[in-house]
Amino acid sequence: MAVVEVNLGKDSYNIHIGAGILSELGQLMRQFAFTAKALVVSDENVGAIYGAVVVETLRQAGFSPRLVCVKPGETAKAYETAMTLYTAAIEEGLDRRSPIVALGGGVVGDLAGFVAATYLRGVPFIQVPTSLLAQVDSSVGGKVAINHPLGKNLIGAFYQPQLVVIDTAVLATLPRRELYAGLAEVIKYGLIADRDFFHYINEKSNAILAMDNNVLTAIISRSCRIKADIVEQDARESALRMVLNFGHTIAHAIEAGTGFAQFNHGEAVAIGMRGAALVSHYMGIAEPEVVENVCGTIRRFHLPLSVAGCSAAKLHSYLLHDKKVIGGKINWILLRSVGEVQVHSDVPEQIVSRVLAEIT
Ligand code: NAD
Ligand code: ZN
């Protein structure tokens, strides 16, 4: 069991991490002055496996929970689904001190968090992330959102949970491809902030892939700590938080350029991290071994290194359309070495073209 404290003044909260702690959720929630009514939001996949355990632990702790399961997948992060959740909250009579619990991956976390942030101008929010990506990334940082038909995450807020409970044992039922996708973000944390952690991930790769709960607890808590350190200094996302975008500039172009179908987010990030490492090398900032280290690690965790079926030119045009590109300038998060990043907005077009040609 590990606890990561996220220090954000009056919005501070703890992340509890351990194998089997799902059944302690109700007990952990008793420390707050919540009213008994609670809305548990999940999706049909996760709700079918873990919904009953969560309802039971809440009941035992004196809550009267209502479980609502949305359709799995990104399309649930929509205004229409949010409306059905507001309806459930109103019907149940949830008041300002009634908690909304997100039980699921990043989709459920973002959606339930958005509803918690807006229902009655904000009710208590509890995150129980069940995908590795949600455990190490989307449940830390307080960004909640739904999509608009014209773009992802366009309607949202900064809204911190009061408690995050991460059960590593639930990863046993997560599809392997989703596990690898989450590992891409774990690798990212090592690369941007912690050389020793990066080596640890590589050393323990077999234990990670065999779902050793102690090692999973270690890598999840370290990842949450790294993200929390950055978020604590930059809660509203100005300059510093940008380093979390390492590998993401190219990743977003890959996701858009391949119609959001061929690669999941973590796979696109893996290719994007290789691209960013190559840019770092061609800029004369990183030694060739850094690129080799990045590629070796990506390969070890069954993640892709290149894009098939999307031309470099197409990727380049999507790259310039990224919402983080301001005035045609791309802010590149580059590696000096493993664990050390630098921001550059002066990467020449030729280097970008060369790298995009190499990864396609
Ligand atoms: P997801 O929520 O769609 O989950 C992936 C799939 O795994 C789903 O089919 C889900 O039902 C299933 N699943 C989840 N946990 C499971 C388990 N333990 N056992 C069996 N099946 C399980 O996708 P995701 O990758 O978790 O999250 C992606 C979303 O997160 C995107 O919408 C993205 O925008 C968002 N996100 C948000 C932030 C943020 O800071 N708020 C950061 C990164 C990503
Ligand atoms: Zn990401």
Short mmCIF file of C-alpha atoms and ligand atoms in Angstrom, two decimals:
data_model
loop_
_atom_site.label_atom_id
_atom_site.label_comp_id
_atom_site.label_asym_id
_atom_site.label_seq_id
_atom_site.Cartn_x
_atom_site.Cartn_y
_atom_site.Cartn_z
CA MET A 1 0.00 0.00 0.00
CA ALA A 2 1.25 3.47 -0.88
CA VAL A 3 -0.17 6.96 -0.43
CA VAL A 4 0.71 9.88 -2.67
CA GLU A 5 -0.21 13.30 -1.30
CA VAL A 6 -1.17 15.91 -3.83
CA ASN A 7 -0.63 19.32 -2.24
CA LEU A 8 -2.84 21.95 -3.76
CA GLY A 9 -3.72 24.07 -0.73
CA LYS A 10 -7.41 23.74 0.08
CA ASP A 11 -7.78 21.36 -2.90
CA SER A 12 -5.22 18.84 -1.56
CA TYR A 13 -6.05 15.15 -1.67
CA ASN A 14 -4.53 11.70 -1.27
CA ILE A 15 -4.06 8.92 -3.79
CA HIS A 16 -4.19 5.44 -2.18
CA ILE A 17 -2.55 2.68 -4.19
CA GLY A 18 -2.49 -1.05 -3.47
CA ALA A 19 -3.70 -4.50 -4.50
CA GLY A 20 -7.26 -5.25 -3.42
CA ILE A 21 -8.06 -1.83 -1.93
CA LEU A 22 -11.24 -1.49 -3.98
CA SER A 23 -13.15 -3.12 -1.14
CA GLU A 24 -11.83 -0.44 1.26
CA LEU A 25 -13.30 2.40 -0.76
CA GLY A 26 -16.35 2.85 1.49
CA GLN A 27 -14.19 2.97 4.61
CA LEU A 28 -11.81 5.51 3.02
CA MET A 29 -14.77 7.70 2.09
CA ARG A 30 -16.06 7.81 5.67
CA GLN A 31 -13.38 10.36 6.65
CA PHE A 32 -15.33 13.03 4.75
CA ALA A 33 -18.58 14.68 5.81
CA PHE A 34 -20.51 13.30 2.85
CA THR A 35 -24.25 12.67 2.88
CA ALA A 36 -25.38 9.09 2.33
CA LYS A 37 -26.55 9.33 -1.28
CA ALA A 38 -23.86 8.58 -3.83
CA LEU A 39 -23.72 8.24 -7.60
CA VAL A 40 -21.26 5.67 -8.94
CA VAL A 41 -20.51 6.20 -12.64
CA SER A 42 -18.93 3.36 -14.59
CA ASP A 43 -19.00 1.90 -18.09
CA GLU A 44 -20.63 -1.39 -19.03
CA ASN A 45 -17.32 -3.30 -19.14
CA VAL A 46 -15.95 -2.12 -15.81
CA GLY A 47 -19.35 -1.90 -14.10
CA ALA A 48 -20.07 -5.56 -14.93
CA ILE A 49 -16.84 -6.70 -13.24
CA TYR A 50 -16.38 -4.25 -10.35
CA GLY A 51 -19.73 -2.47 -9.91
CA ALA A 52 -21.03 -4.92 -7.31
CA VAL A 53 -17.87 -4.74 -5.14
CA VAL A 54 -18.02 -0.95 -5.11
CA VAL A 55 -21.74 -0.82 -4.33
CA GLU A 56 -21.18 -3.31 -1.50
CA THR A 57 -18.25 -1.47 0.11
CA LEU A 58 -20.23 1.80 -0.04
CA ARG A 59 -23.29 0.17 1.51
CA GLN A 60 -21.22 -1.28 4.31
CA ALA A 61 -19.87 2.20 5.02
CA GLY A 62 -23.40 3.57 5.31
CA PHE A 63 -23.88 5.04 1.84
CA SER A 64 -26.85 4.42 -0.47
CA PRO A 65 -25.16 4.23 -3.85
CA ARG A 66 -26.75 4.20 -7.28
CA LEU A 67 -24.64 2.67 -10.04
CA VAL A 68 -25.03 4.08 -13.56
CA CYS A 69 -23.13 2.42 -16.41
CA VAL A 70 -22.53 4.27 -19.66
CA LYS A 71 -21.52 2.70 -22.99
CA PRO A 72 -17.79 1.95 -23.13
CA GLY A 73 -15.59 4.13 -25.32
CA GLU A 74 -14.82 7.72 -26.15
CA THR A 75 -18.34 8.47 -27.49
CA ALA A 76 -19.64 8.42 -23.89
CA LYS A 77 -17.74 11.65 -23.19
CA ALA A 78 -20.65 13.59 -24.61
CA TYR A 79 -23.18 16.18 -23.54
CA GLU A 80 -26.04 13.65 -23.96
CA THR A 81 -24.41 11.19 -21.54
CA ALA A 82 -23.67 13.99 -19.07
CA MET A 83 -27.39 14.87 -19.22
CA THR A 84 -28.42 11.31 -18.31
CA LEU A 85 -26.06 11.49 -15.31
CA TYR A 86 -27.50 14.84 -14.16
CA THR A 87 -30.93 13.24 -14.44
CA ALA A 88 -29.83 10.30 -12.29
CA ALA A 89 -28.31 12.69 -9.72
CA ILE A 90 -31.50 14.77 -9.56
CA GLU A 91 -33.76 11.68 -9.36
CA GLU A 92 -31.66 10.26 -6.53
CA GLY A 93 -31.80 13.59 -4.72
CA LEU A 94 -28.03 14.11 -4.53
CA ASP A 95 -27.21 17.31 -2.66
CA ARG A 96 -24.06 19.47 -2.41
CA ARG A 97 -22.35 16.99 -0.09
CA SER A 98 -23.24 13.81 -2.00
CA PRO A 99 -20.23 12.22 -3.71
CA ILE A 100 -19.94 11.21 -7.35
CA VAL A 101 -17.59 8.24 -7.79
CA ALA A 102 -15.89 7.56 -11.13
CA LEU A 103 -15.22 3.82 -11.51
CA GLY A 104 -13.48 3.22 -14.82
CA GLY A 105 -10.91 4.40 -17.32
CA GLY A 106 -10.15 7.94 -18.41
CA VAL A 107 -13.43 8.25 -20.26
CA VAL A 108 -15.49 7.63 -17.11
CA GLY A 109 -13.14 9.80 -15.01
CA ASP A 110 -13.37 12.78 -17.36
CA LEU A 111 -17.14 12.43 -17.79
CA ALA A 112 -18.07 11.83 -14.13
CA GLY A 113 -15.61 14.56 -13.09
CA PHE A 114 -17.25 17.00 -15.47
CA VAL A 115 -20.67 16.15 -14.03
CA ALA A 116 -19.32 16.46 -10.45
CA ALA A 117 -17.79 19.87 -11.30
CA THR A 118 -21.03 21.24 -12.72
CA TYR A 119 -23.94 19.54 -10.91
CA LEU A 120 -25.09 22.06 -8.26
CA ARG A 121 -21.92 24.05 -9.18
CA GLY A 122 -19.78 21.26 -7.80
CA VAL A 123 -20.21 18.20 -5.59
CA PRO A 124 -17.53 15.92 -4.02
CA PHE A 125 -15.69 13.82 -6.58
CA ILE A 126 -13.94 10.49 -5.98
CA GLN A 127 -11.77 8.81 -8.60
CA VAL A 128 -11.41 5.04 -8.79
CA PRO A 129 -9.38 4.69 -11.99
CA THR A 130 -9.27 1.18 -13.44
CA SER A 131 -7.16 1.51 -16.60
CA LEU A 132 -3.40 2.03 -16.20
CA LEU A 133 -3.69 5.23 -18.23
CA ALA A 134 -6.31 6.60 -15.87
CA GLN A 135 -4.30 5.48 -12.82
CA VAL A 136 -1.08 7.24 -13.85
CA ASP A 137 -2.39 10.12 -15.89
CA SER A 138 -6.01 11.22 -16.17
CA SER A 139 -6.90 10.80 -12.48
CA VAL A 140 -4.07 13.16 -11.44
CA GLY A 141 -4.17 16.81 -12.39
CA GLY A 142 -7.80 17.80 -12.08
CA LYS A 143 -8.68 18.14 -15.74
CA VAL A 144 -12.23 17.00 -16.47
CA ALA A 145 -14.05 17.32 -19.77
CA ILE A 146 -16.53 16.13 -22.32
CA ASN A 147 -16.07 16.27 -26.09
CA HIS A 148 -17.83 18.45 -28.63
CA PRO A 149 -18.62 17.00 -32.08
CA LEU A 150 -16.05 19.50 -33.42
CA GLY A 151 -13.23 18.52 -31.07
CA LYS A 152 -12.05 16.48 -28.09
CA ASN A 153 -12.12 17.82 -24.50
CA LEU A 154 -13.40 21.24 -25.59
CA ILE A 155 -15.94 21.57 -22.75
CA GLY A 156 -14.30 21.15 -19.37
CA ALA A 157 -13.00 22.45 -16.09
CA PHE A 158 -10.23 22.11 -13.56
CA TYR A 159 -11.79 20.16 -10.72
CA GLN A 160 -9.83 18.19 -8.12
CA PRO A 161 -11.08 14.94 -6.63
CA GLN A 162 -11.22 14.61 -2.82
CA LEU A 163 -9.81 11.09 -2.92
CA VAL A 164 -8.28 8.73 -5.49
CA VAL A 165 -8.29 4.97 -4.87
CA ILE A 166 -6.14 2.84 -7.18
CA ASP A 167 -6.46 -0.93 -6.97
CA THR A 168 -3.61 -2.52 -8.94
CA ALA A 169 -5.42 -5.88 -8.97
CA VAL A 170 -8.09 -4.56 -11.35
CA LEU A 171 -5.45 -4.33 -14.05
CA ALA A 172 -5.65 -8.13 -14.37
CA THR A 173 -8.84 -7.75 -16.43
CA LEU A 174 -7.67 -4.75 -18.47
CA PRO A 175 -7.08 -5.73 -22.14
CA ARG A 176 -3.30 -6.11 -22.70
CA ARG A 177 -3.25 -3.48 -25.42
CA GLU A 178 -4.70 -0.95 -22.94
CA LEU A 179 -2.05 -1.96 -20.40
CA TYR A 180 0.75 -1.25 -22.88
CA ALA A 181 -0.89 2.09 -23.73
CA GLY A 182 -0.73 3.11 -20.07
CA LEU A 183 2.89 2.01 -19.92
CA ALA A 184 3.72 4.55 -22.64
CA GLU A 185 2.82 7.32 -20.16
CA VAL A 186 4.84 5.59 -17.42
CA ILE A 187 7.88 5.53 -19.74
CA LYS A 188 7.22 9.21 -20.45
CA TYR A 189 7.51 10.08 -16.73
CA GLY A 190 10.89 8.38 -16.54
CA LEU A 191 12.12 10.20 -19.62
CA ILE A 192 10.99 13.67 -18.56
CA ALA A 193 11.79 13.56 -14.87
CA ASP A 194 13.53 10.56 -13.39
CA ARG A 195 16.46 8.68 -14.85
CA ASP A 196 16.53 6.09 -12.01
CA PHE A 197 12.83 5.39 -12.49
CA PHE A 198 13.41 4.90 -16.23
CA HIS A 199 16.07 2.27 -15.43
CA TYR A 200 13.78 0.67 -12.83
CA ILE A 201 10.99 0.26 -15.41
CA ASN A 202 13.40 -1.46 -17.78
CA GLU A 203 14.88 -3.68 -15.08
CA LYS A 204 11.45 -4.72 -13.86
CA SER A 205 9.85 -5.10 -17.30
CA ASN A 206 9.14 -8.80 -16.81
CA ALA A 207 7.52 -8.24 -13.42
CA ILE A 208 5.46 -5.37 -14.83
CA LEU A 209 4.24 -7.46 -17.77
CA ALA A 210 3.49 -10.34 -15.38
CA MET A 211 1.38 -7.90 -13.30
CA ASP A 212 3.39 -8.19 -10.09
CA ASN A 213 1.31 -6.11 -7.67
CA ASN A 214 4.24 -4.74 -5.68
CA VAL A 215 6.03 -3.53 -8.79
CA LEU A 216 2.78 -2.13 -10.19
CA THR A 217 2.20 -0.24 -6.94
CA ALA A 218 5.76 1.14 -7.18
CA ILE A 219 5.50 2.33 -10.78
CA ILE A 220 2.01 3.78 -10.34
CA SER A 221 2.91 5.68 -7.18
CA ARG A 222 6.12 7.04 -8.72
CA SER A 223 4.21 8.11 -11.86
CA CYS A 224 1.50 9.83 -9.79
CA ARG A 225 4.20 11.56 -7.71
CA ILE A 226 5.98 12.88 -10.81
CA LYS A 227 2.76 14.19 -12.33
CA ALA A 228 1.62 15.60 -8.97
CA ASP A 229 4.96 17.44 -8.51
CA ILE A 230 4.44 19.15 -11.85
CA VAL A 231 0.74 19.86 -11.29
CA GLU A 232 1.43 21.26 -7.80
CA GLN A 233 3.66 23.91 -9.34
CA ASP A 234 1.33 24.61 -12.25
CA ALA A 235 -2.24 23.60 -11.43
CA ARG A 236 -3.83 25.69 -14.20
CA GLU A 237 -1.53 24.54 -16.98
CA SER A 238 0.77 27.34 -18.02
CA ALA A 239 4.41 26.82 -18.91
CA LEU A 240 5.78 24.12 -16.61
CA ARG A 241 3.03 21.59 -17.18
CA MET A 242 4.04 21.61 -20.85
CA VAL A 243 6.73 18.98 -20.16
CA LEU A 244 3.94 16.45 -19.65
CA ASN A 245 3.34 16.89 -23.34
CA PHE A 246 6.59 15.13 -24.23
CA GLY A 247 5.89 12.94 -27.27
CA HIS A 248 2.37 14.32 -27.54
CA THR A 249 2.82 16.87 -30.33
CA ILE A 250 3.59 14.11 -32.83
CA ALA A 251 1.14 11.74 -31.07
CA HIS A 252 -1.80 14.10 -31.61
CA ALA A 253 -0.88 14.41 -35.30
CA ILE A 254 -0.70 10.61 -35.58
CA GLU A 255 -4.08 10.15 -33.89
CA ALA A 256 -5.74 12.74 -36.14
CA GLY A 257 -3.85 11.66 -39.28
CA THR A 258 -4.94 8.05 -38.88
CA GLY A 259 -8.55 8.95 -38.10
CA PHE A 260 -8.34 7.94 -34.40
CA ALA A 261 -8.70 4.32 -35.47
CA GLN A 262 -5.34 2.66 -36.03
CA PHE A 263 -3.57 3.57 -32.80
CA ASN A 264 -4.78 4.16 -29.29
CA HIS A 265 -3.40 7.20 -27.43
CA GLY A 266 -0.52 5.40 -25.71
CA GLU A 267 0.65 3.82 -28.97
CA ALA A 268 0.66 7.22 -30.65
CA VAL A 269 2.60 8.63 -27.66
CA ALA A 270 5.19 5.85 -28.00
CA ILE A 271 5.85 6.77 -31.65
CA GLY A 272 5.75 10.45 -30.68
CA MET A 273 8.39 9.92 -27.97
CA ARG A 274 10.67 8.24 -30.50
CA GLY A 275 10.08 11.21 -32.83
CA ALA A 276 10.86 13.72 -30.09
CA ALA A 277 14.04 11.80 -29.20
CA LEU A 278 15.11 11.89 -32.85
CA VAL A 279 14.43 15.65 -33.04
CA SER A 280 16.53 16.05 -29.86
CA HIS A 281 19.37 14.15 -31.46
CA TYR A 282 19.24 15.99 -34.81
CA MET A 283 19.17 19.30 -32.92
CA GLY A 284 22.48 18.26 -31.35
CA ILE A 285 20.97 18.20 -27.86
CA ALA A 286 20.89 14.44 -27.19
CA GLU A 287 23.46 11.71 -27.77
CA PRO A 288 22.44 8.83 -30.07
CA GLU A 289 22.27 6.49 -27.03
CA VAL A 290 19.27 8.46 -25.77
CA VAL A 291 17.35 7.58 -28.93
CA GLU A 292 18.41 3.93 -28.56
CA ASN A 293 17.29 3.91 -24.93
CA VAL A 294 13.88 5.34 -25.84
CA CYS A 295 13.35 2.87 -28.70
CA GLY A 296 14.53 -0.14 -26.68
CA THR A 297 12.11 0.62 -23.86
CA ILE A 298 9.18 1.22 -26.20
CA ARG A 299 9.87 -2.12 -27.90
CA ARG A 300 10.17 -3.93 -24.56
CA PHE A 301 6.61 -2.95 -23.68
CA HIS A 302 5.15 -4.04 -27.02
CA LEU A 303 4.51 -0.51 -28.23
CA PRO A 304 4.98 0.62 -31.85
CA LEU A 305 7.88 2.71 -33.16
CA SER A 306 6.48 3.80 -36.50
CA VAL A 307 3.31 4.70 -38.33
CA ALA A 308 2.14 2.78 -41.37
CA GLY A 309 -0.47 4.16 -43.73
CA CYS A 310 0.00 7.87 -43.07
CA SER A 311 2.45 9.97 -45.10
CA ALA A 312 5.01 12.29 -43.51
CA ALA A 313 3.40 15.22 -45.37
CA LYS A 314 -0.01 14.46 -43.93
CA LEU A 315 1.46 14.18 -40.42
CA HIS A 316 3.24 17.49 -40.91
CA SER A 317 0.01 19.29 -41.79
CA TYR A 318 -1.73 17.85 -38.70
CA LEU A 319 1.26 18.83 -36.58
CA LEU A 320 0.75 22.50 -37.48
CA HIS A 321 -2.95 22.27 -36.60
CA ASP A 322 -2.42 21.10 -33.02
CA LYS A 323 -4.24 23.31 -30.53
CA LYS A 324 -1.01 23.79 -28.58
CA VAL A 325 0.69 25.36 -31.63
CA ILE A 326 0.58 29.12 -31.13
CA GLY A 327 1.39 31.46 -34.04
CA GLY A 328 2.76 28.61 -36.18
CA LYS A 329 5.46 27.87 -33.57
CA ILE A 330 5.64 24.38 -32.18
CA ASN A 331 6.95 24.18 -28.65
CA TRP A 332 9.03 21.01 -28.73
CA ILE A 333 9.72 19.20 -25.48
CA LEU A 334 13.13 17.72 -26.19
CA LEU A 335 15.43 15.38 -24.27
CA ARG A 336 18.91 16.37 -23.23
CA SER A 337 19.36 13.02 -21.59
CA VAL A 338 17.10 10.47 -19.92
CA GLY A 339 15.29 12.38 -17.15
CA GLU A 340 16.14 15.84 -18.44
CA VAL A 341 14.01 17.90 -20.84
CA GLN A 342 14.28 21.27 -22.56
CA VAL A 343 11.65 23.29 -24.40
CA HIS A 344 12.58 24.50 -27.91
CA SER A 345 10.46 26.56 -30.28
CA ASP A 346 13.21 26.90 -32.89
CA VAL A 347 13.31 23.43 -34.45
CA PRO A 348 13.95 23.91 -38.21
CA GLU A 349 11.38 22.55 -40.70
CA GLN A 350 14.01 20.29 -42.29
CA ILE A 351 14.61 18.46 -39.02
CA VAL A 352 10.87 17.99 -38.47
CA SER A 353 10.46 16.65 -42.03
CA ARG A 354 13.42 14.32 -41.64
CA VAL A 355 12.03 12.88 -38.39
CA LEU A 356 8.51 12.47 -39.79
CA ALA A 357 9.97 10.65 -42.81
CA GLU A 358 11.87 8.36 -40.44
CA ILE A 359 8.85 7.40 -38.32
CA THR A 360 6.46 6.77 -41.24
P1 NAD B 1 -11.24 4.11 -21.49
O1 NAD B 1 -11.79 4.80 -20.34
O2 NAD B 1 -12.07 4.05 -22.74
O3 NAD B 1 -10.82 2.63 -21.06
C1 NAD B 1 -10.27 1.77 -22.03
C2 NAD B 1 -11.07 0.48 -22.13
O4 NAD B 1 -10.71 -0.37 -21.06
C3 NAD B 1 -12.58 0.63 -22.04
O5 NAD B 1 -13.18 -0.26 -22.93
C4 NAD B 1 -12.91 0.25 -20.60
O6 NAD B 1 -14.19 -0.28 -20.48
C5 NAD B 1 -11.86 -0.80 -20.35
N1 NAD B 1 -11.43 -0.97 -18.96
C6 NAD B 1 -10.97 0.00 -18.13
N2 NAD B 1 -10.54 -0.54 -16.99
C7 NAD B 1 -10.74 -1.89 -17.08
C8 NAD B 1 -10.48 -2.98 -16.22
N3 NAD B 1 -9.86 -2.82 -15.05
N4 NAD B 1 -10.85 -4.22 -16.64
C9 NAD B 1 -11.43 -4.39 -17.85
N5 NAD B 1 -11.66 -3.39 -18.72
C10 NAD B 1 -11.32 -2.15 -18.34
O7 NAD B 1 -9.84 4.76 -21.95
P2 NAD B 1 -8.57 5.25 -21.12
O8 NAD B 1 -7.43 4.95 -21.98
O9 NAD B 1 -8.60 4.76 -19.73
O10 NAD B 1 -8.80 6.83 -21.06
C11 NAD B 1 -8.83 7.60 -22.23
C12 NAD B 1 -9.53 8.90 -21.95
O11 NAD B 1 -8.80 9.60 -20.94
C13 NAD B 1 -9.64 9.84 -23.13
O12 NAD B 1 -10.95 10.33 -23.23
C14 NAD B 1 -8.68 10.97 -22.80
O13 NAD B 1 -9.09 12.22 -23.34
C15 NAD B 1 -8.72 10.96 -21.30
N6 NAD B 1 -7.54 11.54 -20.66
C16 NAD B 1 -7.72 12.52 -19.76
C17 NAD B 1 -6.64 13.09 -19.11
C18 NAD B 1 -6.86 14.14 -18.08
O14 NAD B 1 -5.90 14.76 -17.62
N7 NAD B 1 -8.08 14.36 -17.66
C19 NAD B 1 -5.35 12.64 -19.39
C20 NAD B 1 -5.18 11.62 -20.32
C21 NAD B 1 -6.29 11.07 -20.94
ZN ZN B 2 -1.08 11.21 -22.95
#
